[in-house]
């Protein structure tokens, strides 16, 4: 016992401050949030303690998940996530494929592709709000005006103001902004493949397509999985870009993160906490399997 304590004592002391901070400010606050989600704190008086509140257990979750408005938010989140994931993965992979072999001016192209990442979602959202303006005809601006000028009037539409699919329009600037990040991941994966594998495939008579399909692409599967998890959890928590382009009160672009903000702003802490816990579960369903798979692979 003493020997074990001496062996693990020093590492535990070094880790103790971090463990305490994580325990209090991460898991402790998650527990406090979950406790709030089980109460009936829906008014300012209850939130400030001037009126009594009580535990209602899972009534808030039931009310949210059965409401048409929150189901619309979940549908928007699904649409946004699918389009965002597919768009960033496809564009990022294509750019990395084009830059996979060293070429003249590669640094310039790489900088251009990565530049959108340096811009905050709020700043780019302001610009894209103008680009995705829904006005058409004589009052058209942004992309609708561009389509009008080049004779492609049939491409004009109301963008994010579409009630059913408006959230997809907001996925477009998100794809533009994060495709460069995915490109960097895939490009690093391409550059990490040993040159000996390429030479061996060529010696065996593989064509260029066979080389990529059977040798290079399989080597990129860990990179692709990491990119999927990173982009996926970012899309599930999207808030600032949506708020910059649209407004919290807009039904057509609301997602759970926006609902949480609206509930909190109106002192409905119970529903805000419930939405936060639902988002936590959704993100965990994406991240935890990846962590388990990584742990098993390392073991």
Short mmCIF file of C-alpha atoms in Angstrom, two decimals:
data_model
loop_
_atom_site.label_atom_id
_atom_site.label_comp_id
_atom_site.label_asym_id
_atom_site.label_seq_id
_atom_site.Cartn_x
_atom_site.Cartn_y
_atom_site.Cartn_z
CA UNK A 1 0.00 0.00 0.00
CA UNK A 2 2.77 2.41 0.95
CA UNK A 3 4.74 1.49 -2.16
CA UNK A 4 1.69 2.09 -4.37
CA UNK A 5 1.01 5.42 -2.69
CA UNK A 6 4.59 6.51 -3.28
CA UNK A 7 4.36 5.49 -6.93
CA UNK A 8 1.09 7.29 -7.73
CA UNK A 9 1.23 10.02 -5.10
CA UNK A 10 3.40 12.49 -7.01
CA UNK A 11 1.46 12.19 -10.30
CA UNK A 12 -1.85 12.62 -8.44
CA UNK A 13 -0.58 15.74 -6.72
CA UNK A 14 0.46 17.18 -10.08
CA UNK A 15 -2.93 16.36 -11.62
CA UNK A 16 -4.99 17.35 -8.59
CA UNK A 17 -5.46 21.08 -9.48
CA UNK A 18 -6.63 20.23 -13.00
CA UNK A 19 -8.89 17.43 -11.75
CA UNK A 20 -10.47 19.72 -9.17
CA UNK A 21 -11.05 22.51 -11.70
CA UNK A 22 -12.55 20.11 -14.25
CA UNK A 23 -14.65 18.44 -11.57
CA UNK A 24 -16.09 21.73 -10.31
CA UNK A 25 -16.39 23.83 -13.47
CA UNK A 26 -17.29 21.06 -15.94
CA UNK A 27 -18.96 18.11 -14.25
CA UNK A 28 -20.17 20.13 -11.27
CA UNK A 29 -21.87 22.69 -13.53
CA UNK A 30 -23.33 19.90 -15.71
CA UNK A 31 -24.86 18.41 -12.54
CA UNK A 32 -26.21 21.82 -11.49
CA UNK A 33 -27.66 22.35 -14.96
CA UNK A 34 -29.33 18.93 -14.87
CA UNK A 35 -30.81 19.73 -11.47
CA UNK A 36 -32.24 23.01 -12.82
CA UNK A 37 -33.77 21.16 -15.79
CA UNK A 38 -35.82 19.07 -13.35
CA UNK A 39 -37.48 22.12 -11.76
CA UNK A 40 -40.34 24.43 -12.78
CA UNK A 41 -38.28 27.65 -12.90
CA UNK A 42 -40.04 29.37 -15.82
CA UNK A 43 -40.38 32.97 -14.57
CA UNK A 44 -38.14 35.79 -13.40
CA UNK A 45 -39.57 35.57 -9.90
CA UNK A 46 -38.65 31.90 -9.61
CA UNK A 47 -35.25 32.50 -11.16
CA UNK A 48 -34.43 35.17 -8.54
CA UNK A 49 -35.86 33.16 -5.63
CA UNK A 50 -38.74 35.56 -4.97
CA UNK A 51 -41.27 32.86 -5.87
CA UNK A 52 -41.13 29.20 -4.87
CA UNK A 53 -40.07 26.47 -7.27
CA UNK A 54 -40.31 22.72 -7.07
CA UNK A 55 -38.99 19.61 -8.75
CA UNK A 56 -41.11 18.37 -11.65
CA UNK A 57 -38.65 15.68 -12.74
CA UNK A 58 -38.75 15.06 -16.50
CA UNK A 59 -41.83 17.12 -17.36
CA UNK A 60 -39.73 19.78 -19.11
CA UNK A 61 -38.09 17.17 -21.34
CA UNK A 62 -41.44 15.64 -22.24
CA UNK A 63 -42.95 19.03 -23.04
CA UNK A 64 -39.99 20.02 -25.21
CA UNK A 65 -39.71 16.78 -27.16
CA UNK A 66 -43.44 16.68 -27.88
CA UNK A 67 -43.73 20.33 -28.93
CA UNK A 68 -43.90 21.14 -32.65
CA UNK A 69 -41.58 24.13 -32.23
CA UNK A 70 -38.74 22.14 -30.65
CA UNK A 71 -39.19 19.31 -33.14
CA UNK A 72 -38.72 21.93 -35.87
CA UNK A 73 -35.49 23.00 -34.15
CA UNK A 74 -34.25 19.40 -34.10
CA UNK A 75 -35.15 19.00 -37.77
CA UNK A 76 -33.23 22.20 -38.58
CA UNK A 77 -30.26 20.91 -36.59
CA UNK A 78 -30.31 17.63 -38.54
CA UNK A 79 -30.51 19.42 -41.91
CA UNK A 80 -27.76 21.85 -40.96
CA UNK A 81 -25.48 19.09 -39.66
CA UNK A 82 -25.91 16.85 -42.72
CA UNK A 83 -25.33 19.66 -45.25
CA UNK A 84 -22.48 21.16 -43.22
CA UNK A 85 -20.74 17.81 -42.77
CA UNK A 86 -21.10 16.69 -46.37
CA UNK A 87 -20.10 20.10 -47.75
CA UNK A 88 -16.99 20.59 -45.61
CA UNK A 89 -15.80 17.01 -46.05
CA UNK A 90 -16.27 17.06 -49.82
CA UNK A 91 -14.76 20.51 -50.42
CA UNK A 92 -11.92 19.99 -47.95
CA UNK A 93 -11.01 16.62 -49.46
CA UNK A 94 -11.09 17.94 -53.03
CA UNK A 95 -8.83 20.88 -52.15
CA UNK A 96 -6.40 18.57 -50.34
CA UNK A 97 -6.43 16.20 -53.31
CA UNK A 98 -5.57 19.05 -55.65
CA UNK A 99 -2.72 20.19 -53.41
CA UNK A 100 -1.59 16.68 -52.51
CA UNK A 101 1.40 16.88 -54.84
CA UNK A 102 3.77 19.84 -54.32
CA UNK A 103 3.16 22.49 -56.96
CA UNK A 104 4.22 26.03 -57.67
CA UNK A 105 2.42 28.59 -55.58
CA UNK A 106 1.05 25.97 -53.22
CA UNK A 107 1.57 28.24 -50.22
CA UNK A 108 -0.58 30.94 -51.81
CA UNK A 109 -3.44 28.54 -52.53
CA UNK A 110 -3.19 27.01 -49.08
CA UNK A 111 -3.34 30.46 -47.48
CA UNK A 112 -6.38 31.39 -49.56
CA UNK A 113 -8.20 28.22 -48.54
CA UNK A 114 -7.30 28.65 -44.86
CA UNK A 115 -8.02 32.39 -44.69
CA UNK A 116 -11.77 32.03 -43.92
CA UNK A 117 -10.85 30.15 -40.74
CA UNK A 118 -9.20 33.31 -39.39
CA UNK A 119 -12.50 35.19 -39.57
CA UNK A 120 -14.95 34.88 -36.69
CA UNK A 121 -18.40 33.48 -37.39
CA UNK A 122 -19.92 36.76 -36.21
CA UNK A 123 -17.90 38.86 -38.68
CA UNK A 124 -18.53 36.54 -41.63
CA UNK A 125 -22.19 36.24 -40.61
CA UNK A 126 -22.68 39.99 -41.07
CA UNK A 127 -21.35 39.76 -44.64
CA UNK A 128 -23.31 36.62 -45.48
CA UNK A 129 -26.48 38.19 -44.10
CA UNK A 130 -26.20 40.74 -46.93
CA UNK A 131 -25.22 38.11 -49.50
CA UNK A 132 -28.18 35.92 -48.57
CA UNK A 133 -30.71 38.73 -48.63
CA UNK A 134 -34.09 37.38 -49.73
CA UNK A 135 -35.20 40.48 -51.67
CA UNK A 136 -35.84 39.82 -55.35
CA UNK A 137 -36.62 41.89 -58.42
CA UNK A 138 -35.68 45.58 -58.34
CA UNK A 139 -34.86 45.50 -54.63
CA UNK A 140 -32.56 42.47 -54.92
CA UNK A 141 -29.14 42.60 -53.26
CA UNK A 142 -26.34 40.14 -52.61
CA UNK A 143 -26.44 36.85 -54.48
CA UNK A 144 -29.95 37.48 -55.82
CA UNK A 145 -28.70 40.69 -57.43
CA UNK A 146 -25.69 38.84 -58.89
CA UNK A 147 -27.95 36.19 -60.43
CA UNK A 148 -30.12 38.95 -61.83
CA UNK A 149 -27.15 40.71 -63.42
CA UNK A 150 -25.83 37.56 -65.14
CA UNK A 151 -29.25 36.49 -66.41
CA UNK A 152 -29.79 33.63 -63.95
CA UNK A 153 -32.97 35.01 -62.41
CA UNK A 154 -34.36 31.50 -61.87
CA UNK A 155 -31.67 30.96 -59.20
CA UNK A 156 -33.03 33.79 -57.05
CA UNK A 157 -34.75 32.59 -53.90
CA UNK A 158 -35.56 33.65 -50.37
CA UNK A 159 -32.53 31.83 -48.87
CA UNK A 160 -32.72 31.55 -45.07
CA UNK A 161 -36.26 32.94 -45.00
CA UNK A 162 -37.59 29.64 -46.36
CA UNK A 163 -39.53 28.05 -43.48
CA UNK A 164 -38.80 24.43 -44.43
CA UNK A 165 -35.20 24.58 -45.69
CA UNK A 166 -33.90 28.03 -44.75
CA UNK A 167 -31.34 26.56 -42.38
CA UNK A 168 -29.55 24.95 -45.35
CA UNK A 169 -28.69 28.43 -46.67
CA UNK A 170 -26.89 29.19 -43.40
CA UNK A 171 -24.85 26.01 -43.84
CA UNK A 172 -23.31 27.55 -46.99
CA UNK A 173 -21.18 30.17 -45.15
CA UNK A 174 -20.26 27.54 -42.56
CA UNK A 175 -18.95 25.28 -45.35
CA UNK A 176 -17.03 28.20 -46.85
CA UNK A 177 -15.45 28.97 -43.49
CA UNK A 178 -14.38 25.49 -42.36
CA UNK A 179 -13.57 23.66 -45.60
CA UNK A 180 -10.01 24.98 -45.34
CA UNK A 181 -9.64 23.36 -41.91
CA UNK A 182 -10.73 19.98 -43.28
CA UNK A 183 -8.37 20.53 -46.22
CA UNK A 184 -5.47 21.01 -43.79
CA UNK A 185 -6.35 17.75 -42.00
CA UNK A 186 -6.53 15.74 -45.23
CA UNK A 187 -3.42 17.40 -46.63
CA UNK A 188 -1.49 16.43 -43.51
CA UNK A 189 -2.81 12.90 -43.94
CA UNK A 190 -1.67 12.77 -47.57
CA UNK A 191 1.78 14.09 -46.68
CA UNK A 192 2.09 11.55 -43.87
CA UNK A 193 1.76 8.56 -46.20
CA UNK A 194 5.23 7.02 -46.81
CA UNK A 195 6.54 7.44 -50.34
CA UNK A 196 7.50 3.75 -50.32
CA UNK A 197 3.82 2.77 -50.52
CA UNK A 198 3.35 4.81 -53.68
CA UNK A 199 6.46 3.36 -55.28
CA UNK A 200 5.47 -0.21 -54.39
CA UNK A 201 2.02 0.30 -55.94
CA UNK A 202 3.53 1.70 -59.13
CA UNK A 203 5.95 -1.23 -59.34
CA UNK A 204 2.95 -3.58 -59.09
CA UNK A 205 1.45 -1.84 -62.12
CA UNK A 206 -1.27 0.18 -60.37
CA UNK A 207 -2.88 3.00 -62.31
CA UNK A 208 -3.22 6.43 -60.70
CA UNK A 209 -6.85 5.72 -59.77
CA UNK A 210 -5.95 2.31 -58.31
CA UNK A 211 -3.12 3.92 -56.35
CA UNK A 212 -5.50 6.40 -54.73
CA UNK A 213 -8.38 3.98 -54.26
CA UNK A 214 -6.53 1.00 -52.80
CA UNK A 215 -3.43 2.58 -51.22
CA UNK A 216 -3.83 6.25 -50.36
CA UNK A 217 -7.53 6.63 -49.53
CA UNK A 218 -7.59 3.78 -46.95
CA UNK A 219 -4.66 5.46 -45.18
CA UNK A 220 -6.82 8.57 -44.73
CA UNK A 221 -9.63 6.85 -42.82
CA UNK A 222 -8.37 7.96 -39.35
CA UNK A 223 -8.10 11.55 -40.60
CA UNK A 224 -11.58 11.38 -42.11
CA UNK A 225 -13.03 10.03 -38.85
CA UNK A 226 -11.34 12.78 -36.82
CA UNK A 227 -12.64 15.44 -39.23
CA UNK A 228 -16.16 14.00 -39.03
CA UNK A 229 -16.17 14.11 -35.24
CA UNK A 230 -14.69 17.62 -35.02
CA UNK A 231 -16.97 19.14 -37.68
CA UNK A 232 -19.95 17.14 -36.45
CA UNK A 233 -19.79 18.38 -32.88
CA UNK A 234 -19.17 21.94 -34.08
CA UNK A 235 -22.30 21.83 -36.24
CA UNK A 236 -24.40 20.49 -33.37
CA UNK A 237 -23.43 23.47 -31.21
CA UNK A 238 -23.82 26.12 -33.94
CA UNK A 239 -25.06 29.40 -32.55
CA UNK A 240 -23.04 32.51 -33.39
CA UNK A 241 -23.22 32.18 -37.19
CA UNK A 242 -26.98 31.58 -37.10
CA UNK A 243 -27.50 34.51 -34.75
CA UNK A 244 -25.38 36.79 -36.97
CA UNK A 245 -27.34 35.99 -40.13
CA UNK A 246 -30.80 35.49 -38.71
CA UNK A 247 -32.51 36.54 -35.45
CA UNK A 248 -33.47 34.54 -32.33
CA UNK A 249 -37.16 35.06 -33.04
CA UNK A 250 -36.96 33.66 -36.59
CA UNK A 251 -38.80 30.34 -36.64
CA UNK A 252 -37.26 29.24 -39.94
CA UNK A 253 -33.64 29.15 -38.66
CA UNK A 254 -34.02 28.20 -35.03
CA UNK A 255 -31.98 25.32 -33.65
CA UNK A 256 -31.73 23.99 -30.06
CA UNK A 257 -28.81 26.30 -29.18
CA UNK A 258 -30.90 29.32 -30.23
CA UNK A 259 -33.87 27.97 -28.25
CA UNK A 260 -31.67 27.71 -25.18
CA UNK A 261 -30.65 31.37 -25.59
CA UNK A 262 -34.27 32.49 -26.02
CA UNK A 263 -35.44 30.55 -22.95
CA UNK A 264 -32.60 31.88 -20.82
CA UNK A 265 -33.25 35.46 -21.97
CA UNK A 266 -36.87 35.16 -20.82
CA UNK A 267 -35.82 33.71 -17.41
CA UNK A 268 -37.14 30.25 -18.34
CA UNK A 269 -34.12 28.60 -16.79
CA UNK A 270 -35.71 25.16 -16.52
CA UNK A 271 -36.36 24.79 -20.25
CA UNK A 272 -33.00 26.40 -21.10
CA UNK A 273 -31.25 23.84 -18.91
CA UNK A 274 -33.31 21.01 -20.42
CA UNK A 275 -32.33 22.07 -23.95
CA UNK A 276 -28.70 22.21 -22.83
CA UNK A 277 -28.88 18.65 -21.49
CA UNK A 278 -30.51 17.41 -24.71
CA UNK A 279 -27.68 19.02 -26.70
CA UNK A 280 -25.12 17.43 -24.38
CA UNK A 281 -26.62 13.99 -25.00
CA UNK A 282 -26.64 14.55 -28.79
CA UNK A 283 -23.00 15.66 -28.78
CA UNK A 284 -22.06 12.73 -26.53
CA UNK A 285 -23.64 10.31 -29.02
CA UNK A 286 -21.18 11.66 -31.61
CA UNK A 287 -18.03 12.05 -29.51
CA UNK A 288 -18.13 9.15 -27.03
CA UNK A 289 -18.04 6.32 -29.64
CA UNK A 290 -15.02 8.03 -31.22
CA UNK A 291 -13.24 8.24 -27.85
CA UNK A 292 -14.03 4.59 -27.07
CA UNK A 293 -12.76 3.50 -30.49
CA UNK A 294 -9.57 5.56 -30.06
CA UNK A 295 -8.98 4.12 -26.57
CA UNK A 296 -9.41 0.54 -27.81
CA UNK A 297 -7.07 1.18 -30.70
CA UNK A 298 -4.38 2.56 -28.39
CA UNK A 299 -4.80 -0.34 -25.97
#
